[in-house]
């Protein structure tokens, strides 16, 4: 049993209804308990984008019960890695955190056909991230 704390990752986009939800779901799915996963939005939507829910269901990941969450300073402070996806200057920056900014198209208002390539790009980035921060021992 390891006594090291799992690294924590926070995914942030404006509405927490698409990209950050997909990223959090993929990392939870791939890394499980090896990583603590959070997602949030600087201006959260009321619901997760239905096309995003459908696209994730196609790859066997159910995010239908997820709810967009508001970005808090505490969530950033509690995270080792903060990955932003198009929230620009609205994401707070704290010293000692690792920040990555993933330039990805916004799936808002798009159908599932447009969401699939975004989903696939996020999955690949998450696989690379999981291998780096939480390798399977």
Short mmCIF file of the C-alpha atoms (twelve columns), coordinates in Angstrom:
data_MODEL
# 
_entry.id   MODEL 
# 
loop_
_atom_site.group_PDB 
_atom_site.id 
_atom_site.type_symbol 
_atom_site.label_atom_id 
_atom_site.label_alt_id 
_atom_site.label_comp_id 
_atom_site.label_asym_id 
_atom_site.label_seq_id 
_atom_site.Cartn_x 
_atom_site.Cartn_y 
_atom_site.Cartn_z 
_atom_site.pdbx_PDB_model_num 
ATOM 1   C CA . UNK A 1   0.000   0.000  0.000   1 
ATOM 2   C CA . UNK A 2   1.457   3.316  -1.042  1 
ATOM 3   C CA . UNK A 3   1.302   6.270  1.304   1 
ATOM 4   C CA . UNK A 4   1.651   8.833  -1.450  1 
ATOM 5   C CA . UNK A 5   -1.307  11.052 -2.158  1 
ATOM 6   C CA . UNK A 6   -2.857  10.724 -5.591  1 
ATOM 7   C CA . UNK A 7   -2.200  13.758 -7.798  1 
ATOM 8   C CA . UNK A 8   -5.232  15.945 -8.305  1 
ATOM 9   C CA . UNK A 9   -6.292  17.429 -11.620 1 
ATOM 10  C CA . UNK A 10  -8.823  20.201 -12.191 1 
ATOM 11  C CA . UNK A 11  -10.345 20.670 -15.646 1 
ATOM 12  C CA . UNK A 12  -11.776 24.120 -16.299 1 
ATOM 13  C CA . UNK A 13  -13.814 25.534 -19.158 1 
ATOM 14  C CA . UNK A 14  -16.330 28.343 -19.215 1 
ATOM 15  C CA . UNK A 15  -19.571 26.375 -18.910 1 
ATOM 16  C CA . UNK A 16  -18.322 23.048 -17.451 1 
ATOM 17  C CA . UNK A 17  -20.811 21.446 -19.817 1 
ATOM 18  C CA . UNK A 18  -18.595 19.917 -22.505 1 
ATOM 19  C CA . UNK A 19  -14.812 19.747 -22.748 1 
ATOM 20  C CA . UNK A 20  -14.028 19.760 -19.029 1 
ATOM 21  C CA . UNK A 21  -16.754 17.179 -18.358 1 
ATOM 22  C CA . UNK A 22  -15.363 14.867 -21.057 1 
ATOM 23  C CA . UNK A 23  -11.815 15.282 -19.793 1 
ATOM 24  C CA . UNK A 24  -12.784 14.592 -16.174 1 
ATOM 25  C CA . UNK A 25  -14.810 11.532 -17.186 1 
ATOM 26  C CA . UNK A 26  -11.972 10.112 -19.294 1 
ATOM 27  C CA . UNK A 27  -9.377  10.630 -16.552 1 
ATOM 28  C CA . UNK A 28  -11.652 9.071  -13.923 1 
ATOM 29  C CA . UNK A 29  -12.350 6.166  -16.300 1 
ATOM 30  C CA . UNK A 30  -8.686  5.591  -17.209 1 
ATOM 31  C CA . UNK A 31  -6.861  6.340  -13.948 1 
ATOM 32  C CA . UNK A 32  -9.491  5.534  -11.336 1 
ATOM 33  C CA . UNK A 33  -8.260  6.024  -7.781  1 
ATOM 34  C CA . UNK A 34  -4.723  6.889  -8.966  1 
ATOM 35  C CA . UNK A 35  -5.884  10.479 -9.592  1 
ATOM 36  C CA . UNK A 36  -8.296  12.875 -7.890  1 
ATOM 37  C CA . UNK A 37  -10.402 14.508 -10.596 1 
ATOM 38  C CA . UNK A 38  -12.421 17.716 -10.490 1 
ATOM 39  C CA . UNK A 39  -14.039 19.862 -13.148 1 
ATOM 40  C CA . UNK A 40  -15.562 23.315 -12.986 1 
ATOM 41  C CA . UNK A 41  -16.592 26.304 -15.052 1 
ATOM 42  C CA . UNK A 42  -16.090 30.040 -14.689 1 
ATOM 43  C CA . UNK A 43  -19.735 30.526 -15.757 1 
ATOM 44  C CA . UNK A 44  -21.327 27.078 -15.404 1 
ATOM 45  C CA . UNK A 45  -24.261 26.098 -17.584 1 
ATOM 46  C CA . UNK A 46  -27.462 24.639 -16.159 1 
ATOM 47  C CA . UNK A 47  -26.833 21.184 -17.623 1 
ATOM 48  C CA . UNK A 48  -24.168 19.159 -19.391 1 
ATOM 49  C CA . UNK A 49  -24.389 19.433 -23.196 1 
ATOM 50  C CA . UNK A 50  -26.655 16.569 -24.410 1 
ATOM 51  C CA . UNK A 51  -24.452 15.967 -27.475 1 
ATOM 52  C CA . UNK A 52  -21.469 15.548 -25.126 1 
ATOM 53  C CA . UNK A 53  -23.421 13.057 -22.990 1 
ATOM 54  C CA . UNK A 54  -24.322 11.129 -26.168 1 
ATOM 55  C CA . UNK A 55  -20.754 11.174 -27.529 1 
ATOM 56  C CA . UNK A 56  -19.372 9.869  -24.232 1 
ATOM 57  C CA . UNK A 57  -22.050 7.152  -24.048 1 
ATOM 58  C CA . UNK A 58  -20.824 5.956  -27.471 1 
ATOM 59  C CA . UNK A 59  -17.470 5.105  -25.860 1 
ATOM 60  C CA . UNK A 60  -19.066 3.511  -22.811 1 
ATOM 61  C CA . UNK A 61  -18.774 6.389  -20.326 1 
ATOM 62  C CA . UNK A 62  -21.997 7.627  -18.730 1 
ATOM 63  C CA . UNK A 63  -21.900 11.289 -17.685 1 
ATOM 64  C CA . UNK A 64  -25.677 11.825 -17.795 1 
ATOM 65  C CA . UNK A 65  -25.808 12.437 -14.023 1 
ATOM 66  C CA . UNK A 66  -23.012 15.057 -14.024 1 
ATOM 67  C CA . UNK A 67  -23.886 18.651 -13.193 1 
ATOM 68  C CA . UNK A 68  -21.826 21.739 -14.145 1 
ATOM 69  C CA . UNK A 69  -20.000 23.148 -11.116 1 
ATOM 70  C CA . UNK A 70  -18.776 26.659 -10.405 1 
ATOM 71  C CA . UNK A 71  -15.039 27.255 -10.364 1 
ATOM 72  C CA . UNK A 72  -13.819 28.116 -6.872  1 
ATOM 73  C CA . UNK A 73  -10.469 29.333 -5.609  1 
ATOM 74  C CA . UNK A 74  -10.479 26.351 -3.248  1 
ATOM 75  C CA . UNK A 75  -10.757 23.886 -6.139  1 
ATOM 76  C CA . UNK A 76  -7.718  25.452 -7.809  1 
ATOM 77  C CA . UNK A 77  -5.727  25.527 -4.572  1 
ATOM 78  C CA . UNK A 78  -6.541  21.839 -3.929  1 
ATOM 79  C CA . UNK A 79  -5.275  20.753 -7.356  1 
ATOM 80  C CA . UNK A 80  -1.768  19.834 -8.502  1 
ATOM 81  C CA . UNK A 81  -2.517  20.257 -12.202 1 
ATOM 82  C CA . UNK A 82  -5.013  22.750 -13.629 1 
ATOM 83  C CA . UNK A 83  -6.008  22.238 -17.256 1 
ATOM 84  C CA . UNK A 84  -7.906  25.092 -18.835 1 
ATOM 85  C CA . UNK A 85  -9.905  24.796 -22.027 1 
ATOM 86  C CA . UNK A 86  -10.779 28.185 -23.371 1 
ATOM 87  C CA . UNK A 87  -11.540 30.100 -20.195 1 
ATOM 88  C CA . UNK A 88  -8.843  32.686 -20.808 1 
ATOM 89  C CA . UNK A 89  -8.140  35.088 -17.975 1 
ATOM 90  C CA . UNK A 90  -11.081 33.984 -15.832 1 
ATOM 91  C CA . UNK A 91  -9.100  31.087 -14.366 1 
ATOM 92  C CA . UNK A 92  -7.247  32.042 -11.185 1 
ATOM 93  C CA . UNK A 93  -3.508  31.344 -11.194 1 
ATOM 94  C CA . UNK A 94  -1.624  30.293 -8.068  1 
ATOM 95  C CA . UNK A 95  2.111   29.762 -7.690  1 
ATOM 96  C CA . UNK A 96  3.251   26.163 -7.462  1 
ATOM 97  C CA . UNK A 97  0.499   24.744 -9.637  1 
ATOM 98  C CA . UNK A 98  1.109   23.225 -13.027 1 
ATOM 99  C CA . UNK A 99  -1.069  24.852 -15.682 1 
ATOM 100 C CA . UNK A 100 -1.841  23.471 -19.113 1 
ATOM 101 C CA . UNK A 101 -4.059  25.240 -21.626 1 
ATOM 102 C CA . UNK A 102 -5.638  22.897 -24.122 1 
ATOM 103 C CA . UNK A 103 -6.876  24.678 -27.237 1 
ATOM 104 C CA . UNK A 104 -9.941  22.665 -28.203 1 
ATOM 105 C CA . UNK A 105 -13.062 23.613 -30.168 1 
ATOM 106 C CA . UNK A 106 -16.077 24.414 -28.011 1 
ATOM 107 C CA . UNK A 107 -18.819 21.789 -28.449 1 
ATOM 108 C CA . UNK A 108 -21.530 24.221 -27.296 1 
ATOM 109 C CA . UNK A 109 -24.409 24.263 -29.756 1 
ATOM 110 C CA . UNK A 110 -22.848 21.470 -31.835 1 
ATOM 111 C CA . UNK A 111 -24.379 18.123 -32.716 1 
ATOM 112 C CA . UNK A 112 -22.840 14.799 -31.752 1 
ATOM 113 C CA . UNK A 113 -21.050 14.564 -35.131 1 
ATOM 114 C CA . UNK A 114 -19.070 17.703 -34.265 1 
ATOM 115 C CA . UNK A 115 -18.460 16.538 -30.699 1 
ATOM 116 C CA . UNK A 116 -16.884 13.184 -31.636 1 
ATOM 117 C CA . UNK A 117 -13.538 14.573 -32.921 1 
ATOM 118 C CA . UNK A 118 -13.294 16.839 -29.848 1 
ATOM 119 C CA . UNK A 119 -14.000 13.829 -27.626 1 
ATOM 120 C CA . UNK A 120 -11.346 11.761 -29.400 1 
ATOM 121 C CA . UNK A 121 -8.741  14.529 -29.078 1 
ATOM 122 C CA . UNK A 122 -9.513  14.889 -25.366 1 
ATOM 123 C CA . UNK A 123 -9.246  11.127 -24.874 1 
ATOM 124 C CA . UNK A 124 -5.774  11.058 -26.456 1 
ATOM 125 C CA . UNK A 125 -4.578  13.986 -24.343 1 
ATOM 126 C CA . UNK A 126 -5.989  12.341 -21.208 1 
ATOM 127 C CA . UNK A 127 -4.238  9.044  -22.010 1 
ATOM 128 C CA . UNK A 128 -0.935  10.926 -22.329 1 
ATOM 129 C CA . UNK A 129 -1.590  12.859 -19.101 1 
ATOM 130 C CA . UNK A 130 -2.545  9.713  -17.163 1 
ATOM 131 C CA . UNK A 131 0.631   7.943  -18.337 1 
ATOM 132 C CA . UNK A 132 2.661   10.918 -17.136 1 
ATOM 133 C CA . UNK A 133 1.127   11.748 -13.753 1 
ATOM 134 C CA . UNK A 134 -0.353  8.400  -12.676 1 
ATOM 135 C CA . UNK A 135 1.458   5.570  -14.444 1 
ATOM 136 C CA . UNK A 136 0.202   2.060  -13.795 1 
ATOM 137 C CA . UNK A 137 2.761   0.429  -11.510 1 
# 
